PDB file of C-alpha atoms in Angstrom:
ATOM      1  CA  MET A   1     -16.044 -52.695 -10.935  1.00 89.00           C
ATOM      2  CA  GLY A   2     -12.977 -54.850  -9.752  1.00 95.00           C
ATOM      3  CA  VAL A   3      -9.316 -53.361 -10.071  1.00 97.00           C
ATOM      4  CA  ILE A   4      -6.259 -55.745 -10.674  1.00 97.00           C
ATOM      5  CA  VAL A   5      -2.944 -53.971  -9.947  1.00 97.00           C
ATOM      6  CA  VAL A   6       0.409 -55.276 -12.016  1.00 97.00           C
ATOM      7  CA  GLU A   7       3.515 -54.093 -10.752  1.00 97.00           C
ATOM      8  CA  VAL A   8       6.786 -54.540 -13.188  1.00 97.00           C
ATOM      9  CA  MET A   9      10.148 -53.609 -12.167  1.00 97.00           C
ATOM     10  CA  PRO A  10      13.491 -53.233 -14.295  1.00 95.00           C
ATOM     11  CA  LYS A  11      15.634 -56.070 -13.454  1.00 95.00           C
ATOM     12  CA  PRO A  12      18.170 -55.207 -10.466  1.00 92.00           C
ATOM     13  CA  GLU A  13      21.298 -56.108 -12.728  1.00 92.00           C
ATOM     14  CA  ILE A  14      19.931 -53.658 -15.471  1.00 91.00           C
ATOM     15  CA  LEU A  15      20.953 -49.968 -15.702  1.00 89.00           C
ATOM     16  CA  ASP A  16      18.131 -47.615 -14.388  1.00 89.00           C
ATOM     17  CA  PRO A  17      18.971 -44.194 -15.800  1.00 91.00           C
ATOM     18  CA  GLN A  18      15.691 -42.852 -14.291  1.00 90.00           C
ATOM     19  CA  GLY A  19      16.301 -44.238 -11.156  1.00 92.00           C
ATOM     20  CA  LYS A  20      20.042 -42.960 -10.996  1.00 93.00           C
ATOM     21  CA  ALA A  21      18.936 -39.330 -11.514  1.00 94.00           C
ATOM     22  CA  ILE A  22      16.291 -39.299  -9.025  1.00 94.00           C
ATOM     23  CA  SER A  23      18.448 -40.845  -6.654  1.00 93.00           C
ATOM     24  CA  THR A  24      21.159 -37.989  -7.319  1.00 93.00           C
ATOM     25  CA  ALA A  25      18.398 -35.495  -7.241  1.00 94.00           C
ATOM     26  CA  LEU A  26      17.008 -36.241  -3.978  1.00 94.00           C
ATOM     27  CA  PRO A  27      19.933 -35.239  -1.575  1.00 93.00           C
ATOM     28  CA  ARG A  28      20.033 -31.570  -3.713  1.00 92.00           C
ATOM     29  CA  LEU A  29      16.583 -31.293  -2.881  1.00 92.00           C
ATOM     30  CA  GLY A  30      16.772 -32.038   0.527  1.00 92.00           C
ATOM     31  CA  PHE A  31      15.840 -35.747   0.980  1.00 92.00           C
ATOM     32  CA  GLU A  32      18.658 -37.168   2.937  1.00 89.00           C
ATOM     33  CA  GLY A  33      19.135 -40.715   3.726  1.00 91.00           C
ATOM     34  CA  PHE A  34      18.064 -42.694   0.720  1.00 95.00           C
ATOM     35  CA  THR A  35      21.036 -44.911  -0.770  1.00 95.00           C
ATOM     36  CA  GLY A  36      19.180 -46.060  -4.285  1.00 94.00           C
ATOM     37  CA  VAL A  37      15.990 -45.379  -6.375  1.00 96.00           C
ATOM     38  CA  ARG A  38      14.481 -47.591  -9.183  1.00 96.00           C
ATOM     39  CA  GLN A  39      11.665 -46.623 -11.118  1.00 96.00           C
ATOM     40  CA  GLY A  40       9.459 -49.417 -12.671  1.00 97.00           C
ATOM     41  CA  LYS A  41       5.528 -49.343 -13.667  1.00 97.00           C
ATOM     42  CA  ARG A  42       2.508 -49.713 -12.239  1.00 97.00           C
ATOM     43  CA  PHE A  43      -0.707 -50.747 -13.689  1.00 97.00           C
ATOM     44  CA  GLU A  44      -4.922 -50.654 -13.014  1.00 97.00           C
ATOM     45  CA  LEU A  45      -6.579 -52.951 -15.355  1.00 97.00           C
ATOM     46  CA  THR A  46     -10.536 -52.738 -14.499  1.00 96.00           C
ATOM     47  CA  VAL A  47     -12.939 -55.404 -14.677  1.00 96.00           C
ATOM     48  CA  ASP A  48     -17.048 -55.748 -14.469  1.00 94.00           C
ATOM     49  CA  GLY A  49     -18.211 -56.876 -11.559  1.00 93.00           C
ATOM     50  CA  GLU A  50     -15.791 -58.893  -9.157  1.00 93.00           C
ATOM     51  CA  VAL A  51     -12.200 -59.861 -10.138  1.00 96.00           C
ATOM     52  CA  THR A  52     -12.083 -63.512 -10.623  1.00 95.00           C
ATOM     53  CA  PRO A  53      -9.245 -65.926 -10.536  1.00 95.00           C
ATOM     54  CA  GLU A  54      -9.688 -66.256 -14.120  1.00 95.00           C
ATOM     55  CA  HIS A  55      -9.277 -62.398 -14.246  1.00 95.00           C
ATOM     56  CA  LEU A  56      -6.073 -62.675 -12.133  1.00 96.00           C
ATOM     57  CA  ASP A  57      -4.902 -65.502 -14.372  1.00 95.00           C
ATOM     58  CA  ALA A  58      -5.540 -63.803 -17.673  1.00 95.00           C
ATOM     59  CA  ALA A  59      -3.622 -60.079 -16.148  1.00 96.00           C
ATOM     60  CA  ALA A  60      -0.785 -62.093 -15.051  1.00 96.00           C
ATOM     61  CA  LYS A  61      -0.061 -63.738 -18.609  1.00 96.00           C
ATOM     62  CA  ALA A  62      -0.546 -60.253 -20.105  1.00 96.00           C
ATOM     63  CA  ALA A  63       1.763 -58.915 -17.544  1.00 97.00           C
ATOM     64  CA  GLU A  64       4.246 -61.415 -18.998  1.00 95.00           C
ATOM     65  CA  SER A  65       3.652 -60.667 -22.453  1.00 93.00           C
ATOM     66  CA  LEU A  66       2.447 -56.895 -22.767  1.00 94.00           C
ATOM     67  CA  LEU A  67       2.746 -55.304 -19.819  1.00 96.00           C
ATOM     68  CA  SER A  68       6.891 -56.039 -19.588  1.00 96.00           C
ATOM     69  CA  ASN A  69       9.716 -56.630 -21.340  1.00 95.00           C
ATOM     70  CA  PRO A  70      10.956 -60.066 -20.128  1.00 94.00           C
ATOM     71  CA  ILE A  71      14.391 -59.303 -21.252  1.00 95.00           C
ATOM     72  CA  ILE A  72      14.415 -56.174 -19.026  1.00 95.00           C
ATOM     73  CA  GLU A  73      11.955 -56.194 -16.641  1.00 96.00           C
ATOM     74  CA  ASP A  74      10.531 -57.989 -13.973  1.00 97.00           C
ATOM     75  CA  VAL A  75       6.768 -58.607 -12.859  1.00 98.00           C
ATOM     76  CA  ILE A  76       6.669 -58.088  -9.423  1.00 95.00           C
ATOM     77  CA  SER A  77       3.124 -58.668  -8.278  1.00 95.00           C
ATOM     78  CA  VAL A  78      -0.459 -59.099 -10.132  1.00 97.00           C
ATOM     79  CA  ARG A  79      -3.066 -58.833  -7.219  1.00 95.00           C
ATOM     80  CA  GLU A  80      -6.436 -57.311  -6.337  1.00 96.00           C
ATOM     81  CA  LEU A  81      -6.419 -53.811  -5.368  1.00 93.00           C
ATOM     82  CA  GLY A  82      -6.072 -53.559  -1.843  1.00 77.00           C
ATOM     83  CA  GLY A  83      -4.724 -57.170  -1.728  1.00 63.00           C
ATOM     84  CA  GLU A  84      -1.199 -58.196  -0.091  1.00 54.00           C
ATOM     85  CA  ALA A  85       1.648 -56.225  -1.724  1.00 47.00           C
TER      86      ALA A  85
ATOM     87  CA  MET B   1      18.485 -52.236   3.595  1.00 89.00           C
ATOM     88  CA  GLY B   2      15.253 -50.819   3.606  1.00 95.00           C
ATOM     89  CA  VAL B   3      12.813 -50.411   0.783  1.00 97.00           C
ATOM     90  CA  ILE B   4       9.942 -48.238   0.625  1.00 97.00           C
ATOM     91  CA  VAL B   5       7.807 -48.174  -2.541  1.00 97.00           C
ATOM     92  CA  VAL B   6       5.997 -45.206  -3.974  1.00 97.00           C
ATOM     93  CA  GLU B   7       3.256 -45.544  -6.330  1.00 97.00           C
ATOM     94  CA  VAL B   8       2.314 -42.617  -8.713  1.00 97.00           C
ATOM     95  CA  MET B   9      -1.261 -42.923 -10.887  1.00 97.00           C
ATOM     96  CA  PRO B  10      -2.511 -40.586 -13.199  1.00 95.00           C
ATOM     97  CA  LYS B  11      -5.245 -38.423 -11.824  1.00 95.00           C
ATOM     98  CA  PRO B  12      -8.769 -40.381 -13.194  1.00 92.00           C
ATOM     99  CA  GLU B  13     -10.023 -37.170 -15.139  1.00 92.00           C
ATOM    100  CA  ILE B  14      -6.633 -37.003 -16.992  1.00 91.00           C
ATOM    101  CA  LEU B  15      -6.035 -38.617 -20.590  1.00 89.00           C
ATOM    102  CA  ASP B  16      -3.871 -41.779 -20.392  1.00 89.00           C
ATOM    103  CA  PRO B  17      -2.846 -42.380 -23.801  1.00 91.00           C
ATOM    104  CA  GLN B  18      -0.424 -45.466 -22.486  1.00 90.00           C
ATOM    105  CA  GLY B  19      -3.217 -46.790 -21.013  1.00 92.00           C
ATOM    106  CA  LYS B  20      -5.896 -46.404 -24.154  1.00 93.00           C
ATOM    107  CA  ALA B  21      -3.472 -48.151 -26.344  1.00 94.00           C
ATOM    108  CA  ILE B  22      -2.837 -51.123 -23.873  1.00 94.00           C
ATOM    109  CA  SER B  23      -6.241 -51.414 -23.381  1.00 93.00           C
ATOM    110  CA  THR B  24      -6.945 -51.927 -27.089  1.00 93.00           C
ATOM    111  CA  ALA B  25      -4.549 -54.219 -27.609  1.00 94.00           C
ATOM    112  CA  LEU B  26      -5.336 -56.754 -24.799  1.00 94.00           C
ATOM    113  CA  PRO B  27      -8.405 -58.281 -26.782  1.00 93.00           C
ATOM    114  CA  ARG B  28      -6.399 -58.325 -29.520  1.00 92.00           C
ATOM    115  CA  LEU B  29      -4.065 -60.558 -27.855  1.00 92.00           C
ATOM    116  CA  GLY B  30      -6.600 -62.504 -26.819  1.00 92.00           C
ATOM    117  CA  PHE B  31      -6.825 -61.126 -23.153  1.00 92.00           C
ATOM    118  CA  GLU B  32     -10.752 -60.460 -22.861  1.00 89.00           C
ATOM    119  CA  GLY B  33     -12.832 -59.029 -20.109  1.00 91.00           C
ATOM    120  CA  PHE B  34     -10.720 -56.161 -19.262  1.00 95.00           C
ATOM    121  CA  THR B  35     -12.658 -52.537 -19.439  1.00 95.00           C
ATOM    122  CA  GLY B  36      -9.648 -50.094 -18.668  1.00 94.00           C
ATOM    123  CA  VAL B  37      -6.029 -49.919 -18.062  1.00 96.00           C
ATOM    124  CA  ARG B  38      -4.032 -47.153 -16.677  1.00 96.00           C
ATOM    125  CA  GLN B  39      -0.339 -47.096 -16.268  1.00 96.00           C
ATOM    126  CA  GLY B  40       1.582 -45.067 -13.795  1.00 97.00           C
ATOM    127  CA  LYS B  41       5.132 -45.476 -11.817  1.00 97.00           C
ATOM    128  CA  ARG B  42       6.113 -47.475  -8.849  1.00 97.00           C
ATOM    129  CA  PHE B  43       9.250 -46.124  -7.210  1.00 97.00           C
ATOM    130  CA  GLU B  44      11.504 -48.324  -4.659  1.00 97.00           C
ATOM    131  CA  LEU B  45      13.484 -46.074  -2.396  1.00 97.00           C
ATOM    132  CA  THR B  46      16.325 -47.982  -0.456  1.00 96.00           C
ATOM    133  CA  VAL B  47      17.345 -47.187   2.774  1.00 96.00           C
ATOM    134  CA  ASP B  48      20.453 -48.511   4.674  1.00 94.00           C
ATOM    135  CA  GLY B  49      19.080 -50.341   7.945  1.00 94.00           C
ATOM    136  CA  GLU B  50      15.652 -50.667   8.829  1.00 93.00           C
ATOM    137  CA  VAL B  51      12.868 -48.079   7.380  1.00 96.00           C
ATOM    138  CA  THR B  52      12.165 -45.463   9.962  1.00 95.00           C
ATOM    139  CA  PRO B  53       9.134 -43.286  10.045  1.00 95.00           C
ATOM    140  CA  GLU B  54      11.468 -40.091   9.045  1.00 95.00           C
ATOM    141  CA  HIS B  55      12.451 -42.378   5.886  1.00 95.00           C
ATOM    142  CA  LEU B  56       8.518 -42.799   5.079  1.00 96.00           C
ATOM    143  CA  ASP B  57       8.347 -39.087   5.749  1.00 96.00           C
ATOM    144  CA  ALA B  58      10.701 -37.735   3.385  1.00 95.00           C
ATOM    145  CA  ALA B  59       9.788 -40.400   1.204  1.00 96.00           C
ATOM    146  CA  ALA B  60       6.393 -38.935   1.169  1.00 96.00           C
ATOM    147  CA  LYS B  61       7.683 -35.326   0.454  1.00 96.00           C
ATOM    148  CA  ALA B  62       9.615 -36.443  -2.363  1.00 96.00           C
ATOM    149  CA  ALA B  63       7.052 -38.481  -3.587  1.00 97.00           C
ATOM    150  CA  GLU B  64       4.816 -35.268  -3.880  1.00 95.00           C
ATOM    151  CA  SER B  65       7.678 -32.573  -5.141  1.00 93.00           C
ATOM    152  CA  LEU B  66      10.094 -34.798  -7.242  1.00 94.00           C
ATOM    153  CA  LEU B  67       8.745 -38.301  -7.999  1.00 96.00           C
ATOM    154  CA  SER B  68       4.998 -37.138  -9.163  1.00 96.00           C
ATOM    155  CA  ASN B  69       3.649 -33.781 -11.088  1.00 95.00           C
ATOM    156  CA  PRO B  70       0.911 -33.219  -8.807  1.00 94.00           C
ATOM    157  CA  ILE B  71      -1.151 -31.655 -11.979  1.00 95.00           C
ATOM    158  CA  ILE B  72      -1.692 -34.539 -13.430  1.00 95.00           C
ATOM    159  CA  GLU B  73      -0.483 -37.500 -10.923  1.00 96.00           C
ATOM    160  CA  ASP B  74      -1.516 -38.968  -7.875  1.00 97.00           C
ATOM    161  CA  VAL B  75       0.122 -40.509  -4.911  1.00 98.00           C
ATOM    162  CA  ILE B  76      -1.236 -43.706  -4.534  1.00 95.00           C
ATOM    163  CA  SER B  77       0.763 -45.228  -1.178  1.00 95.00           C
ATOM    164  CA  VAL B  78       4.192 -44.624   0.555  1.00 97.00           C
ATOM    165  CA  ARG B  79       4.641 -47.633   2.326  1.00 95.00           C
ATOM    166  CA  GLU B  80       7.710 -50.170   3.353  1.00 96.00           C
ATOM    167  CA  LEU B  81       7.946 -53.021   0.880  1.00 93.00           C
ATOM    168  CA  GLY B  82       6.006 -55.863   2.217  1.00 77.00           C
ATOM    169  CA  GLY B  83       3.595 -53.368   3.699  1.00 63.00           C
ATOM    170  CA  GLU B  84      -0.072 -53.086   3.326  1.00 54.00           C
ATOM    171  CA  ALA B  85      -0.772 -51.887  -0.028  1.00 47.00           C
TER     172      ALA B  85
END
């Protein structure tokens, strides 16, 4: 079984209330030194057998059209699990 | 500015309705070949200057206590952006 990882983040200019809430909570819980937090999504798409270039191509297209909202999000990476981030 | 990436996924045994919904939608949209989809979270924590081992340590602790729910989620990785996934 092959696994493809798709990572999606909010566009930098987009307000990220969840990230903001976390970044204000961190110092309160004793975690100093972080200047900001952004929260996005991570998907694992499984395929039968090995991951092929065709699988990666389909995953990239699915990332753009189904797994992200192109108006407010960027697809950061589409890679085979264990591949370069 | 350094960036630490934290990746969190639902535990394998946990029902993942969002992932299920996506995996049933993919073939309808013409994306064949995917046997399953799971959806998790991806965080980017920014720090001033370079990422230090202390930053990574604090991020790992924050990941366990704030960025994930240990009952239903696993912290998959805590790494400097660009580092090995």
